[in-house]
Every structure is written in C-alpha cells, then in structure tokens.
Amino acid sequence: MEWLQQLINGISLGSIYALIALGYTMVYGIIKLINFAHGEVFMIGAFIGYISITGWGLSFFPALLLSMAICAVIGVIIERVAYKRLRNATRIAALITAIGVSLLIQNGVIYIRGAQPAAYPEVFANKTFNLFGAQISTQAILILSVSVVLMIILQFVVHKTKIGKAMRAVSYDAEAAKLMGINVDNTISATFAIGSALAGAAGVIFGIYYTKIDPLMGVIPGLKAFVAAVLGGIGIIPGAVAGGLVLGVVETVVSALGFSLWRDAAAFIILILILIFKPSGIFGKHTREKV
Amino acid sequence: MKKSKQFWVFAGLAIVFYAAVQFAISGGFLNNFYSNTLIFMGINIMLAVSLHLVIGITGQFSLGHAGFLAVGAYVAAIMTMKLDLPFVAAILIGGIAAALAGLVVGIPSLRLRGDYLAIATLGFAEIIRIVFLNIDYVGGAAGMQVTHLTTWTYTFICLFVTILVIVNFTNSRHGRACIAVRENEIAADAMGINTTYYKVLAFAIGSFFAGVAGALYAHNFYIIQPANFGFLKSIDILIYVVLGGLGSLSGAIVATILLTVVSTFLQDFPETRMILYSLVLIIVMLYRPKGLMGKLEFTDYLKMWMRPKGGRQHEQ
C-alpha cells in the first residue's frame, strides 16, 4: 500500500499549495497581477501562528483565526499602499513592484528577528491511524479538514454572497462593473483580504506539518503555489485546488522514487510544459488575443 | 560620419580610463579592495547591459538572467579547472554555452508574453540552478573551486566589447526591429517583422554576454556555488535595469555603478541592503515607472544641453 501512503502525503502537501494558490488565482483573476508578495503573506501567517501559540498560549483554532485575520489586514495594506497606484500602469511595472514588496517583507522580517529558523510547537498529540495499510497522522487529517472547510467557505462566499458576486463581476469586466454601481476598489480589497487570509491559514498548517519556519520559507512554496495556479488555469478557483493537489502528489512521487533533490525542478518542469502546451491551464478556455 | 566621430570620442575616453586605472593598479595607488570593486562593477555592468537588450530594447520580461550567468560561470570554470584551457577560450566557450542555453530557453518560452514569459524564464533559471546542484562533477551544493584569473584588463576588454556590440545592434536594422517588437508586437508582426526570430536573437545575444560575465564572475571568486545564482541574483540584475530606465543603456550603466557602490558599502549589512533595494524598486515603480532616465540616453542629455533650443528629437 505504498502508493496509498504517497497519495495521502501528496494530498496533504498539495492542499497547502492549493490554499496558497487560491490567493494567487483570485488576485490574478481580478487585477491581472502576479502578487509575488503572496508567499510572504504566507510566511507572516506562519509566524503569527507561532507567536500566538508559543508567546500568548493560544490553542490551534484561535491561533489559526488570529493569523487569518492579521494576514487579511496585511493583504489589504499591501494592496492599498503598493498596488493601487498601479492599476493603470504597465504589467511589468506592477510585477516589479510586487517583487519589491516581497523582498521588503522578507528582509524586514529578517531585520526584526534575524534569519534563524524557529521550531513550531506541537499543538496536537500526534497519533497515527492505519488505513488499508497506510499511515495517516492526525496532522494530515487536520490539514486536510482545515483546507477542505476553508475551500467550501470560499466557494460559498464567491457564489452565494453579494461580495462574491461583485468579485466575479469585476474580474469579468472591471469597467462595466463600475458602471453598474459596484465599488471596484472595495471589491479588490476584499479579494486581497480573502486571499491573504487563506495564505495565513496555509502558513499555520505548514508550520505544524513541517515543524520549522524561517523568514525565507515563503519563496519556494509561493512560487510552487503560483505554478499550481497556472496549472489549473489562472483565475479559476477550482483550477487552483486541482493544480495544488496535482503538484503535491507529483512532488511526493518524485521524492518517493528517490529523486528528492529534483523535487523543486519537477514543479518548474511542469510549469514550463503547461505553459508551452496549454498556457490557459487544465481548466482554462483558450482566448484569442485582441488587437 | 557624425556617428563614427562620436564612437571614436567614446572609445578614446574609455581607453584613457582603462589606462588610468591600469596605471593606478600597477603603480599600487589602488589597493585590492578598490580594484576588486571595479572588476565587480564591470561584471555587473555587463549583466545589466545584456539584460537591457532583452527587457529594455526587445521588451521581453525575463526573470532568469542569473541562469545564464550560472551557465557561463560553470562552463568556463570547467574549461579552466578540469580541461586546462586558457582563460580566453574559457570566456568564449562560457559565452557560447550560455547563448545555446538562451536559444533552448528562448525558442519555447518566447511564444509567451508578459507575466507568463517572466514566470517561464524564472522556472528555467531555477531548473538550471537545480541541475548544477545535482551534478557531482561540479561539486553539487558545496560548489566548485576556481582559480582567480579575472583581471582589470580582461574585465575592461569584455565590457568594452559588450557595450560596443549591444549599442551597434540597437542602432542597426535588427535593433530597430526589436524596438518595434517592444512597442507593439502585433503591429510589428503585421508589418512583416519576424517577431519570434528577433526575440530569440535578442535573447541569445543577451545570454551570450551574461555567459561571458559569468566566466569573469567565476574566476573573480575562489569558489562558485549554485546558491549564488538563485532568484535573488536575477532580481539584482533586474534592479539595475529598472532603476536606470527600461530602454536606456546609459541609464542601466549609471544605475549599476550607483548600486554597486552602495552595496559595497553595505556589504556587512545584507538585510539593510536588500531593504534599501526593495524600497528603491517600489518607490521608483510607484512614482517614476520609466526609471531614472526613461528611454533617454546620456548623449541625448548632452545634445539637449548643448542646443537648449533644439527639439528633443529622441523622446518618444
């Protein structure tokens, strides 16, 4: 039952990627910006979880909620300060600003607390269950259930609430949405808030799963989550989840086959293959470029 | 006629500058620290100028320049350390290897535009880094020992050739085609310009000089490691080009000199340096998205200054 074990590991990892990828895909869908700072929001989320568990003695769920709330605020601040002025700027200018914000947060955190890693506290007694010969830890179940619940909430928000409707309208056509009386600025801020909250949650469960966090931890998972978003079709919410899961499983399989040093390369090879053969992603529709 | 006069003036100035520095080094007026800073500055200028050709002139947003730097560095290091070839040959082979890598990366990924191209080049650069990380022949993560061979003379000659080739390329028919691609790819295509050809050409030339810079870079330190060629290195090079002005060669050079000096003084405070860098990036993008010099060259300023009433012909 080796494959089942790997599948479970892969899905646990993949659901973390999926949570981060949701933020990427929502932001890209609405303002066509690759928010490089998203990986840094994920890192901050992990640190807030760490501080609130070890420093303030909170238990897991309050820490998770606190981390999500603070990350949402940070996401909105980033958008208001750095990206709002660039709505009508060139794509390259926006992308460079996003890289700048990402570097600023990383090095700001290093400046404040140093680059040394921190060990995450154990919040749950780690038991393992036996399922058809594969070992499932409580942590894996926890990660999965938190991710699934958050994704269901997100799906509900996007499809059943007013703000979700506004988000869909703005991503379809911002100009027309504005004419129909939608407050585009607030909608974009809400998108950043939701996406960043999900990244914060991903940060906390990443910390619990890997037990070690550091200020540069956001870079690689951030890039991979972006790969996941592209894989599923950027701007498409179910696509981000599917992309994240696929990427997690592929990575685990590559590691299990004994190529663990090539694991990071696998993600980028997938990225390049998908960009070359189907740039719109698995779930994307082909759109023609307008002249 | 006028153009060649300008060329000779610049070439003359450059050679005087070279001779002055060489005299200062051999006379012992410049200590090791300063001559090393000069060499490092020269390498950075080569990188900035080669990326300028890709981003500033052709408008292809590449985030993977450190990958080509890595190819040049490793290939040149293998040539001198393992195969005992002379340094000049190593520089050339390093450049050619990087140009080939540029072709391999360019042909598939240049079908993409904007953000997607940026991400694809980033992915390629990471793959190149991971490949070097996994090859035991070049030392894996521990890195590879390289002898110190880079001197001011080598750096100067390579830098001079880089600038010469890229300026001439920009002013040629091919360069104008590249600028057309930058301004509007679809329109350029409709006018009969083979856009893919020019994009790949600019990419390959840019990679070639990045590879040459890599050969010098490798032989300027005693050890090279895959960690030196990560995403952050690409960003470093990008900052030079962006700060100077996307599309301005002299802007890229001025920005590189400025930032190399700043980062040399901040060497002991790496996070302060990166905070400064990132703030510069954000503030420049928010308040002056075209960079310090925009698309203007240094000579345009000279012309304006000499003929204050004349029209600013070169501004778009």
mmCIF file with all atom_site columns, N, CA, C and O in Angstrom, chain A residues 73-94:
data_model
loop_
_atom_site.group_PDB
_atom_site.id
_atom_site.type_symbol
_atom_site.label_atom_id
_atom_site.label_alt_id
_atom_site.label_comp_id
_atom_site.label_asym_id
_atom_site.label_entity_id
_atom_site.label_seq_id
_atom_site.pdbx_PDB_ins_code
_atom_site.Cartn_x
_atom_site.Cartn_y
_atom_site.Cartn_z
_atom_site.occupancy
_atom_site.B_iso_or_equiv
_atom_site.pdbx_formal_charge
_atom_site.auth_seq_id
_atom_site.auth_comp_id
_atom_site.auth_asym_id
_atom_site.auth_atom_id
_atom_site.pdbx_PDB_model_num
ATOM 1  N N  . VAL A 1 73 ? -5.605 41.738 6.981   1.00 0.00 ? 73 VAL A N  1
ATOM 2  C CA . VAL A 1 73 ? -5.311 43.164 7.106   1.00 0.00 ? 73 VAL A CA 1
ATOM 3  C C  . VAL A 1 73 ? -4.029 43.503 6.337   1.00 0.00 ? 73 VAL A C  1
ATOM 4  O O  . VAL A 1 73 ? -3.966 44.490 5.586   1.00 0.00 ? 73 VAL A O  1
ATOM 5  N N  . ILE A 1 74 ? -3.004 42.655 6.497   1.00 0.00 ? 74 ILE A N  1
ATOM 6  C CA . ILE A 1 74 ? -1.735 42.915 5.801   1.00 0.00 ? 74 ILE A CA 1
ATOM 7  C C  . ILE A 1 74 ? -1.948 42.911 4.291   1.00 0.00 ? 74 ILE A C  1
ATOM 8  O O  . ILE A 1 74 ? -1.426 43.773 3.574   1.00 0.00 ? 74 ILE A O  1
ATOM 9  N N  . GLY A 1 75 ? -2.730 41.954 3.823   1.00 0.00 ? 75 GLY A N  1
ATOM 10 C CA . GLY A 1 75 ? -3.003 41.887 2.385   1.00 0.00 ? 75 GLY A CA 1
ATOM 11 C C  . GLY A 1 75 ? -3.638 43.168 1.886   1.00 0.00 ? 75 GLY A C  1
ATOM 12 O O  . GLY A 1 75 ? -3.250 43.708 0.837   1.00 0.00 ? 75 GLY A O  1
ATOM 13 N N  . VAL A 1 76 ? -4.615 43.676 2.642   1.00 0.00 ? 76 VAL A N  1
ATOM 14 C CA . VAL A 1 76 ? -5.296 44.905 2.216   1.00 0.00 ? 76 VAL A CA 1
ATOM 15 C C  . VAL A 1 76 ? -4.318 46.078 2.243   1.00 0.00 ? 76 VAL A C  1
ATOM 16 O O  . VAL A 1 76 ? -4.302 46.912 1.325   1.00 0.00 ? 76 VAL A O  1
ATOM 17 N N  . ILE A 1 77 ? -3.466 46.121 3.288   1.00 0.00 ? 77 ILE A N  1
ATOM 18 C CA . ILE A 1 77 ? -2.496 47.222 3.359   1.00 0.00 ? 77 ILE A CA 1
ATOM 19 C C  . ILE A 1 77 ? -1.559 47.176 2.152   1.00 0.00 ? 77 ILE A C  1
ATOM 20 O O  . ILE A 1 77 ? -1.303 48.206 1.501   1.00 0.00 ? 77 ILE A O  1
ATOM 21 N N  . ILE A 1 78 ? -1.059 45.987 1.824   1.00 0.00 ? 78 ILE A N  1
ATOM 22 C CA . ILE A 1 78 ? -0.160 45.862 0.667   1.00 0.00 ? 78 ILE A CA 1
ATOM 23 C C  . ILE A 1 78 ? -0.850 46.392 -0.584  1.00 0.00 ? 78 ILE A C  1
ATOM 24 O O  . ILE A 1 78 ? -0.288 47.164 -1.360  1.00 0.00 ? 78 ILE A O  1
ATOM 25 N N  . GLU A 1 79 ? -2.109 45.994 -0.746  1.00 0.00 ? 79 GLU A N  1
ATOM 26 C CA . GLU A 1 79 ? -2.818 46.402 -1.954  1.00 0.00 ? 79 GLU A CA 1
ATOM 27 C C  . GLU A 1 79 ? -2.990 47.912 -1.994  1.00 0.00 ? 79 GLU A C  1
ATOM 28 O O  . GLU A 1 79 ? -2.718 48.557 -3.006  1.00 0.00 ? 79 GLU A O  1
ATOM 29 N N  . ARG A 1 80 ? -3.420 48.487 -0.862  1.00 0.00 ? 80 ARG A N  1
ATOM 30 C CA . ARG A 1 80 ? -3.681 49.928 -0.831  1.00 0.00 ? 80 ARG A CA 1
ATOM 31 C C  . ARG A 1 80 ? -2.403 50.741 -1.029  1.00 0.00 ? 80 ARG A C  1
ATOM 32 O O  . ARG A 1 80 ? -2.399 51.752 -1.710  1.00 0.00 ? 80 ARG A O  1
ATOM 33 N N  . VAL A 1 81 ? -1.310 50.296 -0.394  1.00 0.00 ? 81 VAL A N  1
ATOM 34 C CA . VAL A 1 81 ? -0.091 51.093 -0.444  1.00 0.00 ? 81 VAL A CA 1
ATOM 35 C C  . VAL A 1 81 ? 0.644  50.903 -1.767  1.00 0.00 ? 81 VAL A C  1
ATOM 36 O O  . VAL A 1 81 ? 1.044  51.872 -2.415  1.00 0.00 ? 81 VAL A O  1
ATOM 37 N N  . ALA A 1 82 ? 0.813  49.653 -2.173  1.00 0.00 ? 82 ALA A N  1
ATOM 38 C CA . ALA A 1 82 ? 1.726  49.408 -3.284  1.00 0.00 ? 82 ALA A CA 1
ATOM 39 C C  . ALA A 1 82 ? 1.032  49.221 -4.629  1.00 0.00 ? 82 ALA A C  1
ATOM 40 O O  . ALA A 1 82 ? 1.557  49.645 -5.641  1.00 0.00 ? 82 ALA A O  1
ATOM 41 N N  . TYR A 1 83 ? -0.126 48.573 -4.653  1.00 0.00 ? 83 TYR A N  1
ATOM 42 C CA . TYR A 1 83 ? -0.660 48.192 -5.955  1.00 0.00 ? 83 TYR A CA 1
ATOM 43 C C  . TYR A 1 83 ? -1.722 49.155 -6.479  1.00 0.00 ? 83 TYR A C  1
ATOM 44 O O  . TYR A 1 83 ? -1.993 49.196 -7.673  1.00 0.00 ? 83 TYR A O  1
ATOM 45 N N  . LYS A 1 84 ? -2.347 49.917 -5.571  1.00 0.00 ? 84 LYS A N  1
ATOM 46 C CA . LYS A 1 84 ? -3.497 50.708 -6.013  1.00 0.00 ? 84 LYS A CA 1
ATOM 47 C C  . LYS A 1 84 ? -3.101 51.741 -7.067  1.00 0.00 ? 84 LYS A C  1
ATOM 48 O O  . LYS A 1 84 ? -3.803 51.943 -8.049  1.00 0.00 ? 84 LYS A O  1
ATOM 49 N N  . ARG A 1 85 ? -1.941 52.358 -6.845  1.00 0.00 ? 85 ARG A N  1
ATOM 50 C CA . ARG A 1 85 ? -1.492 53.371 -7.804  1.00 0.00 ? 85 ARG A CA 1
ATOM 51 C C  . ARG A 1 85 ? -1.199 52.789 -9.174  1.00 0.00 ? 85 ARG A C  1
ATOM 52 O O  . ARG A 1 85 ? -1.095 53.505 -10.145 1.00 0.00 ? 85 ARG A O  1
ATOM 53 N N  . LEU A 1 86 ? -0.999 51.484 -9.216  1.00 0.00 ? 86 LEU A N  1
ATOM 54 C CA . LEU A 1 86 ? -0.505 50.870 -10.454 1.00 0.00 ? 86 LEU A CA 1
ATOM 55 C C  . LEU A 1 86 ? -1.604 50.223 -11.276 1.00 0.00 ? 86 LEU A C  1
ATOM 56 O O  . LEU A 1 86 ? -1.320 49.476 -12.199 1.00 0.00 ? 86 LEU A O  1
ATOM 57 N N  . ARG A 1 87 ? -2.865 50.518 -10.920 1.00 0.00 ? 87 ARG A N  1
ATOM 58 C CA . ARG A 1 87 ? -3.971 49.880 -11.654 1.00 0.00 ? 87 ARG A CA 1
ATOM 59 C C  . ARG A 1 87 ? -3.832 50.060 -13.156 1.00 0.00 ? 87 ARG A C  1
ATOM 60 O O  . ARG A 1 87 ? -4.102 49.160 -13.926 1.00 0.00 ? 87 ARG A O  1
ATOM 61 N N  . ASN A 1 88 ? -3.425 51.270 -13.566 1.00 0.00 ? 88 ASN A N  1
ATOM 62 C CA . ASN A 1 88 ? -3.371 51.537 -14.998 1.00 0.00 ? 88 ASN A CA 1
ATOM 63 C C  . ASN A 1 88 ? -1.954 51.544 -15.542 1.00 0.00 ? 88 ASN A C  1
ATOM 64 O O  . ASN A 1 88 ? -1.716 51.944 -16.668 1.00 0.00 ? 88 ASN A O  1
ATOM 65 N N  . ALA A 1 89 ? -0.994 51.138 -14.702 1.00 0.00 ? 89 ALA A N  1
ATOM 66 C CA . ALA A 1 89 ? 0.393  51.109 -15.161 1.00 0.00 ? 89 ALA A CA 1
ATOM 67 C C  . ALA A 1 89 ? 0.625  49.869 -16.015 1.00 0.00 ? 89 ALA A C  1
ATOM 68 O O  . ALA A 1 89 ? -0.261 49.017 -16.153 1.00 0.00 ? 89 ALA A O  1
ATOM 69 N N  . THR A 1 90 ? 1.840  49.781 -16.573 1.00 0.00 ? 90 THR A N  1
ATOM 70 C CA . THR A 1 90 ? 2.138  48.599 -17.383 1.00 0.00 ? 90 THR A CA 1
ATOM 71 C C  . THR A 1 90 ? 2.234  47.370 -16.483 1.00 0.00 ? 90 THR A C  1
ATOM 72 O O  . THR A 1 90 ? 2.471  47.475 -15.281 1.00 0.00 ? 90 THR A O  1
ATOM 73 N N  . ARG A 1 91 ? 2.053  46.207 -17.102 1.00 0.00 ? 91 ARG A N  1
ATOM 74 C CA . ARG A 1 91 ? 2.108  44.955 -16.347 1.00 0.00 ? 91 ARG A CA 1
ATOM 75 C C  . ARG A 1 91 ? 3.480  44.762 -15.734 1.00 0.00 ? 91 ARG A C  1
ATOM 76 O O  . ARG A 1 91 ? 3.618  44.288 -14.606 1.00 0.00 ? 91 ARG A O  1
ATOM 77 N N  . ILE A 1 92 ? 4.533  45.162 -16.470 1.00 0.00 ? 92 ILE A N  1
ATOM 78 C CA . ILE A 1 92 ? 5.883  44.965 -15.958 1.00 0.00 ? 92 ILE A CA 1
ATOM 79 C C  . ILE A 1 92 ? 6.092  45.795 -14.703 1.00 0.00 ? 92 ILE A C  1
ATOM 80 O O  . ILE A 1 92 ? 6.636  45.312 -13.711 1.00 0.00 ? 92 ILE A O  1
ATOM 81 N N  . ALA A 1 93 ? 5.585  47.044 -14.706 1.00 0.00 ? 93 ALA A N  1
ATOM 82 C CA . ALA A 1 93 ? 5.745  47.896 -13.525 1.00 0.00 ? 93 ALA A CA 1
ATOM 83 C C  . ALA A 1 93 ? 5.071  47.253 -12.320 1.00 0.00 ? 93 ALA A C  1
ATOM 84 O O  . ALA A 1 93 ? 5.634  47.228 -11.218 1.00 0.00 ? 93 ALA A O  1
ATOM 85 N N  . ALA A 1 94 ? 3.888  46.724 -12.523 1.00 0.00 ? 94 ALA A N  1
ATOM 86 C CA . ALA A 1 94 ? 3.166  46.102 -11.408 1.00 0.00 ? 94 ALA A CA 1
ATOM 87 C C  . ALA A 1 94 ? 3.919  44.876 -10.893 1.00 0.00 ? 94 ALA A C  1
ATOM 88 O O  . ALA A 1 94 ? 4.045  44.664 -9.676  1.00 0.00 ? 94 ALA A O  1
#
